[in-house]
Amino acid sequence: MAGRDLRTLFSSNDRSIAASEAFTNRQAQWQAVTVGLAEHIRHVARADFDVEDLEAPRRNILVFHGVGGIGKSTLSRKIEASLASSEHRPVQWESPTHPEKRTLPVRIDLARAAGMDFERVILTIRLAVAALGRPMPAFDLALRRYWEHNHPGEPIEDYLRRGGLLSRFSAAAALPQQIQSALSDVAQALLLPGTVGGALGHGAGALIKALRERRQSVRALAGCSRLADLLEAEPDLEALSFYPHLLAWDLARLTVGESALPVILLDTFEDTGDRTHRDFERLLQRIVWLMPNVFFVVTGRNRLQWAETCLEGQLDWTGPNTWPGLVSDAAHSGSGVSGRQILIGDFSPEDCEDYLARRLSRDGQPLIDEPVRRIIAERSHGLPLHLDLSVMRYLELRRGGTQPQVTDFDHDFPALIARTLSDLTAEERDVLRSVSLLDAFSVPLATQVAGMSHDAPALRLTERPFIRESSSGVWPFHVHDVIRAAVRNADDGSDDRWSDQDWQRAAQRAFPALESQWRQDLRRDRAVLVGCLQQGLLLARDFRLDLGWLTDAAFQYVGDSIWEPLALPAADARSSDGLQTAADALVETLSAIARRQHEHRERTVVRLSAVLASRLLPDDLVELATYYLAKAQRDLGLTDDSRRGMQRVAAADGRLATAARRGLAHLSRLSGDFPTAVETAGRLGWEGRHHRVLGDVWWVQGDMERATAAYLAARSEAEEHGAVGETAMVQAHLAFAVSFADPLRADDELELVDQLLSRLSLRSSEMTVRIAALVRDAGFSADVPDRAAALLAEIDVSGISYAAAKLQLALCFHHAVLDAQDVLVDTITRLRELTQSGDYAYYVEIAYFMAGLPFPEHTAQARWINGERQTRERWRHLVQTRRSRLGTTC
C-alpha cells in the first residue's frame, strides 16, 4: 500500500514524478500481531478471567523495537489502519481471526513533537471507546470529578475541540453526552438535586457512602470494588493514572453485542523519557496493567525493561513473573510462544528494491534506474531511513541539473547520527563512538576502549536496537553496519561531536585493549587471535599506530598454518597512493600470505615483492615476507630465487630461521639430493617439522613403510602441540603415501584428512589429497585420467607447479599398473616437460622404475638413499602388488 509522500512531492518541480510513501511488507510483524490478538482473546474469554485481578501476570502487550528509521511508526500506522478496515490491509497480510467490526484500534503518538501528555493519553483512550455508544459510568464519574478539580470552569468539549481530539474521532462529540448520562443516572439513583456534576463537588460523600454500603440504588456501580476509593482520593494526576482500572471494569460489563476489543498502539515510546527518569513511563505502565482486557502494541527504539527486577521501585510492576512475555531472552530470540518483544529487522534486498522502485516513478516505471537502486540498497544494509535519505539525495542531485550516478551514493548521512544519538546519554554517546572503531565488542572491551571506569554506559548501550547481538564470534555485540559507517564517516554536527584528536585517542585506547584480549586468552583460541589481529591491523592502518603487539600476533597467525582470510576492508582514499606505513605493509603481507591459498602463486610473488620493495616493514617482519615469498617462488619452480630467500632468512637466525632451513631441505629434495635433505632434517627438530621432511624423502624412495612411520610421528607431534594446520597437512601426506601401498587403509586416512581440512583453508594439501585419491584408485577406476584432467585445470589456476608434476606421476602409476605402455610413454613425456628445470626431475626416474623400463641416455639421476637398484625394486614392487590386487599379471 502507498500514500502520497508530500515531502518528496515538494522536492521537485517535475509534476510527472509520482512520489509515493511506500510501505514494504512486514508480514512477520503482522503475524505476531494477529497471533497475539488471538491469544489475548482466548485469555480474556476464560471463565476464570477477572478484570479486577491485580496480581495475575500480564500478557496483554506486544513490543516492536528497532533502530531509528527502521519503519516502526509506519508499521504502527499500518496496523491501526488494517485493524480498522480490511481495505487498508496489505494483500500479503492475512485476516485477523477477530472481526474488524469488533476491534477498536487507536494509535497514540508519544513523540515529544506531538505534545502528548498523560492527560491527553487518557482522554484519547476514552474518546476511542466512545465509538461503542455507551456510557462508561465508573470511569466517567471519576473523570468528571478530576476535570472539575483541575479544569474549573472549562467544559471538557472545549478542551477537546481546542486540542484537535474532537476532529480525530467521529464519535468524540458524543463523549460529553455519555458522561452526562452517567452522572444523571447516579444523581437520580441517589435522589440528589441536579446532576452529580455539581453533587460530586458538594456531596461526593453521599455517593461514596452509598457505594461502600453497597446500596441497592447504586448496585450497578457497587460491583466496582475500588470505585469508592478512587472517588475519595485527591483528584490529581496520580489518581488519574489509576482510573483506567475503572474503564476496564466498564468495558468488561458490556454485553457481547455491545463490546469490542480495544487495541491501543503506543508509538515512539522512547520519547516517554530517559532511563533514569521514568515518571511518564510509570504512568503508562499503569494503563497497561490496569486494563488486562485491552491489547497494547508498543513501538519504540528500545525494548521494554519491565520484566527486569532491577527496576523495582522505579516502576510499579516489574520482574519476569509479572511480565512473562517481556523477558529479555524472548526479546532476543524474537520467537517462541512467550516472546512478546520483537526486534524489527532490516529490509531484505528484495524489500529494498521494491521500496526504491515504488517510491519514485514516472508513467508507472521506476524513476531511479536499476544500477543506482542496487548500490543504494547495498549501502543501506536494509535500513529504511537510509533508503529514504538516499531518495531525497537523488532528488537533490536531479535539481542540480545532473542525472544521478552510482558514484553519487557512496555517501554517509549525518541525519543517521542525529537519529541515533538523540536519546543517548553523554556517556552512551562516547561508548558508541568508541566501539564504532571495532567490528565487534564485549561490555568490558567497550568500557576499556571508551576510557571509562564503570560498565553501566556500555551495558545500557547494548540494550539499544542498533546494537546487534550474536552468539557466534569472539565478542557478542556489534553496531549496525550503516549506523557504524555514519558515526565513523559522516559529518557529525552534534554539540558533543569528536575532533580528530578524540578519535585518535580512542584508537590509542582500543589498540592496547585488543592486545590484552589476545594475550590474556590462555586457551590460545584461534578465533580470538584472528579477531584481535584483524581489528588491531585496521586501527594501526587507519590511525598510523606503531605495530607493537601486532608483530607477535602475526607470527602466531602464520605459525598455525590455518590461513583463515583476514577480511580487511579497503583503506580510505589514500590507498590509491600505495603502501605508506608499516601497518599498510603488514596488512598487505598477511593478506597475500592468506590469499595465496586462493590466488595464483604469481600474484603472491608480485604482492610480497612490492611489500619488500617498500622497505616499510621492521626487520623481523621483513623475514616473514621474505620467507613466504621464497615459498611461493618454490611453488612456481623459481628454485634459485627461492633458495636465495630461504638462505637470507636462515642466516638472519630469527623466528623463521628453522622454517627456512626446512625450506632449504625441501629444495635439496626437489633437486634430488636426498642425503642432504635427510642430514638437514636431523637438525630441525619439531620446530622445523623434521618428521614431515623425512616422510617427504622416504616416499620418493618407494619406502612407504618408513614414510608412513615418519608421517605418523609428525602427526603425533603436531597434535601434542595443538597445531591444527600442521596436523591436517601431515595427514594429507600420510594419505598420499598409504594410497600407493594399501588402498583399503587409504580410505580411512582420506576420510580423516577430509575432516581435518573441512574447517581450514589449505589449498596445496587439498590438492595432495585429491592426487592421493587418484593413486588409491589407480588400476581400479577407469575414470582416473578424466579426474586427473579436471584436477590439472585447477592446478594451473593455482600456480602450484609441483602439484602438476605429482599428478602426472600418479597417472604414470595408473598406466604402469594397467601396463598401458603407449599411454605411459606419453605421460612420461609430459612429466619430463614439467620437470625440465631440474626440480622433481627424479619423478621421471620413478616413472621408469614403475614401468620396469631402462633409462634413456642423458636422463638425470638423483642421489637415492639406498642406491638406484633398491629404489627401482621398491617402486616396481608397488606396481606388481597393485596388479595382484586386481588379479592380473602383466
PDB file of C-alpha atoms in Angstrom, residues 432-544:
ATOM      1  CA  LEU A 432      29.056   4.292  20.816  1.00  0.00           C
ATOM      2  CA  ARG A 433      31.705   6.365  19.073  1.00  0.00           C
ATOM      3  CA  SER A 434      34.449   4.304  20.692  1.00  0.00           C
ATOM      4  CA  VAL A 435      33.050   0.907  19.716  1.00  0.00           C
ATOM      5  CA  SER A 436      32.375   2.107  16.169  1.00  0.00           C
ATOM      6  CA  LEU A 437      36.132   1.641  15.779  1.00  0.00           C
ATOM      7  CA  LEU A 438      35.633  -2.100  16.288  1.00  0.00           C
ATOM      8  CA  ASP A 439      33.982  -4.823  14.240  1.00  0.00           C
ATOM      9  CA  ALA A 440      32.643  -6.391  17.426  1.00  0.00           C
ATOM     10  CA  PHE A 441      32.927  -5.866  21.163  1.00  0.00           C
ATOM     11  CA  SER A 442      32.003  -7.042  24.639  1.00  0.00           C
ATOM     12  CA  VAL A 443      30.928  -4.864  27.555  1.00  0.00           C
ATOM     13  CA  PRO A 444      34.392  -4.948  29.249  1.00  0.00           C
ATOM     14  CA  LEU A 445      36.112  -4.194  25.944  1.00  0.00           C
ATOM     15  CA  ALA A 446      33.714  -1.299  25.236  1.00  0.00           C
ATOM     16  CA  THR A 447      34.317   0.163  28.686  1.00  0.00           C
ATOM     17  CA  GLN A 448      38.074  -0.042  28.232  1.00  0.00           C
ATOM     18  CA  VAL A 449      38.022   1.464  24.749  1.00  0.00           C
ATOM     19  CA  ALA A 450      35.801   4.316  25.949  1.00  0.00           C
ATOM     20  CA  GLY A 451      38.224   5.024  28.780  1.00  0.00           C
ATOM     21  CA  MET A 452      35.567   4.634  31.480  1.00  0.00           C
ATOM     22  CA  SER A 453      35.865   3.234  34.970  1.00  0.00           C
ATOM     23  CA  HIS A 454      32.399   1.650  35.107  1.00  0.00           C
ATOM     24  CA  ASP A 455      30.399  -0.642  32.810  1.00  0.00           C
ATOM     25  CA  ALA A 456      26.957   0.959  33.150  1.00  0.00           C
ATOM     26  CA  PRO A 457      27.069   3.101  29.952  1.00  0.00           C
ATOM     27  CA  ALA A 458      28.263   0.133  27.897  1.00  0.00           C
ATOM     28  CA  LEU A 459      25.603  -2.097  29.415  1.00  0.00           C
ATOM     29  CA  ARG A 460      22.891   0.431  28.605  1.00  0.00           C
ATOM     30  CA  LEU A 461      24.221   0.794  25.073  1.00  0.00           C
ATOM     31  CA  THR A 462      23.983  -2.955  24.415  1.00  0.00           C
ATOM     32  CA  GLU A 463      20.228  -2.718  25.007  1.00  0.00           C
ATOM     33  CA  ARG A 464      19.797  -0.249  22.166  1.00  0.00           C
ATOM     34  CA  PRO A 465      18.304  -1.697  18.981  1.00  0.00           C
ATOM     35  CA  PHE A 466      21.178  -0.532  16.744  1.00  0.00           C
ATOM     36  CA  ILE A 467      23.470  -2.817  18.735  1.00  0.00           C
ATOM     37  CA  ARG A 468      23.134  -6.313  17.344  1.00  0.00           C
ATOM     38  CA  GLU A 469      23.911  -9.404  19.408  1.00  0.00           C
ATOM     39  CA  SER A 470      25.200 -12.687  18.059  1.00  0.00           C
ATOM     40  CA  SER A 471      26.099 -15.893  19.859  1.00  0.00           C
ATOM     41  CA  SER A 472      28.793 -16.662  17.289  1.00  0.00           C
ATOM     42  CA  GLY A 473      32.117 -14.891  17.186  1.00  0.00           C
ATOM     43  CA  VAL A 474      34.567 -13.795  19.858  1.00  0.00           C
ATOM     44  CA  TRP A 475      32.595 -10.767  21.065  1.00  0.00           C
ATOM     45  CA  PRO A 476      28.796 -10.747  21.256  1.00  0.00           C
ATOM     46  CA  PHE A 477      27.924  -7.208  20.123  1.00  0.00           C
ATOM     47  CA  HIS A 478      28.366  -5.071  17.031  1.00  0.00           C
ATOM     48  CA  VAL A 479      26.989  -1.768  15.823  1.00  0.00           C
ATOM     49  CA  HIS A 480      24.523  -1.846  12.918  1.00  0.00           C
ATOM     50  CA  ASP A 481      26.676  -1.518   9.794  1.00  0.00           C
ATOM     51  CA  VAL A 482      25.015   1.630   8.442  1.00  0.00           C
ATOM     52  CA  ILE A 483      24.994   3.329  11.838  1.00  0.00           C
ATOM     53  CA  ARG A 484      28.647   2.443  12.332  1.00  0.00           C
ATOM     54  CA  ALA A 485      29.610   3.850   8.935  1.00  0.00           C
ATOM     55  CA  ALA A 486      27.697   7.056   9.621  1.00  0.00           C
ATOM     56  CA  VAL A 487      29.238   7.537  13.064  1.00  0.00           C
ATOM     57  CA  ARG A 488      32.719   6.951  11.654  1.00  0.00           C
ATOM     58  CA  ASN A 489      32.483   8.844   8.383  1.00  0.00           C
ATOM     59  CA  ALA A 490      29.582  11.299   8.173  1.00  0.00           C
ATOM     60  CA  ASP A 491      29.847  14.957   9.165  1.00  0.00           C
ATOM     61  CA  ASP A 492      28.832  14.994  12.819  1.00  0.00           C
ATOM     62  CA  GLY A 493      27.005  18.208  13.628  1.00  0.00           C
ATOM     63  CA  SER A 494      26.129  17.275  17.214  1.00  0.00           C
ATOM     64  CA  ASP A 495      27.166  19.526  20.081  1.00  0.00           C
ATOM     65  CA  ASP A 496      29.475  16.889  21.563  1.00  0.00           C
ATOM     66  CA  ARG A 497      30.999  15.777  18.247  1.00  0.00           C
ATOM     67  CA  TRP A 498      34.501  14.336  18.377  1.00  0.00           C
ATOM     68  CA  SER A 499      37.555  16.053  16.979  1.00  0.00           C
ATOM     69  CA  ASP A 500      40.259  14.172  15.064  1.00  0.00           C
ATOM     70  CA  GLN A 501      42.274  14.100  18.275  1.00  0.00           C
ATOM     71  CA  ASP A 502      39.350  12.484  20.111  1.00  0.00           C
ATOM     72  CA  TRP A 503      39.205   9.728  17.506  1.00  0.00           C
ATOM     73  CA  GLN A 504      42.970   9.268  17.710  1.00  0.00           C
ATOM     74  CA  ARG A 505      42.839   8.943  21.493  1.00  0.00           C
ATOM     75  CA  ALA A 506      40.037   6.385  21.233  1.00  0.00           C
ATOM     76  CA  ALA A 507      42.101   4.349  18.768  1.00  0.00           C
ATOM     77  CA  GLN A 508      45.079   4.519  21.118  1.00  0.00           C
ATOM     78  CA  ARG A 509      42.881   3.111  23.885  1.00  0.00           C
ATOM     79  CA  ALA A 510      41.389   0.423  21.666  1.00  0.00           C
ATOM     80  CA  PHE A 511      44.749  -0.839  20.403  1.00  0.00           C
ATOM     81  CA  PRO A 512      46.182  -1.981  23.785  1.00  0.00           C
ATOM     82  CA  ALA A 513      42.717  -3.161  24.836  1.00  0.00           C
ATOM     83  CA  LEU A 514      42.771  -5.635  21.953  1.00  0.00           C
ATOM     84  CA  GLU A 515      46.287  -6.690  22.907  1.00  0.00           C
ATOM     85  CA  SER A 516      45.033  -7.501  26.414  1.00  0.00           C
ATOM     86  CA  GLN A 517      42.191  -9.575  24.974  1.00  0.00           C
ATOM     87  CA  TRP A 518      44.667 -11.613  22.926  1.00  0.00           C
ATOM     88  CA  ARG A 519      47.454 -12.053  25.493  1.00  0.00           C
ATOM     89  CA  GLN A 520      45.057 -12.942  28.311  1.00  0.00           C
ATOM     90  CA  ASP A 521      43.468 -15.722  26.264  1.00  0.00           C
ATOM     91  CA  LEU A 522      45.111 -18.684  27.974  1.00  0.00           C
ATOM     92  CA  ARG A 523      43.333 -21.156  25.684  1.00  0.00           C
ATOM     93  CA  ARG A 524      45.082 -19.660  22.645  1.00  0.00           C
ATOM     94  CA  ASP A 525      41.730 -19.644  20.849  1.00  0.00           C
ATOM     95  CA  ARG A 526      42.338 -19.142  17.148  1.00  0.00           C
ATOM     96  CA  ALA A 527      39.195 -17.039  16.795  1.00  0.00           C
ATOM     97  CA  VAL A 528      40.425 -14.628  19.488  1.00  0.00           C
ATOM     98  CA  LEU A 529      43.763 -14.274  17.702  1.00  0.00           C
ATOM     99  CA  VAL A 530      42.190 -13.585  14.323  1.00  0.00           C
ATOM    100  CA  GLY A 531      39.610 -11.203  15.787  1.00  0.00           C
ATOM    101  CA  CYS A 532      42.209  -9.164  17.684  1.00  0.00           C
ATOM    102  CA  LEU A 533      44.652  -9.225  14.783  1.00  0.00           C
ATOM    103  CA  GLN A 534      42.069  -8.117  12.264  1.00  0.00           C
ATOM    104  CA  GLN A 535      40.744  -5.251  14.382  1.00  0.00           C
ATOM    105  CA  GLY A 536      44.234  -4.253  15.510  1.00  0.00           C
ATOM    106  CA  LEU A 537      45.514  -4.130  11.932  1.00  0.00           C
ATOM    107  CA  LEU A 538      42.703  -1.807  10.916  1.00  0.00           C
ATOM    108  CA  LEU A 539      43.348   0.527  13.834  1.00  0.00           C
ATOM    109  CA  ALA A 540      47.073   0.615  13.156  1.00  0.00           C
ATOM    110  CA  ARG A 541      46.484   1.242   9.475  1.00  0.00           C
ATOM    111  CA  ASP A 542      43.760   3.861   9.778  1.00  0.00           C
ATOM    112  CA  PHE A 543      45.323   5.775  12.671  1.00  0.00           C
ATOM    113  CA  ARG A 544      49.021   5.240  11.804  1.00  0.00           C
TER     114      ARG A 544
END
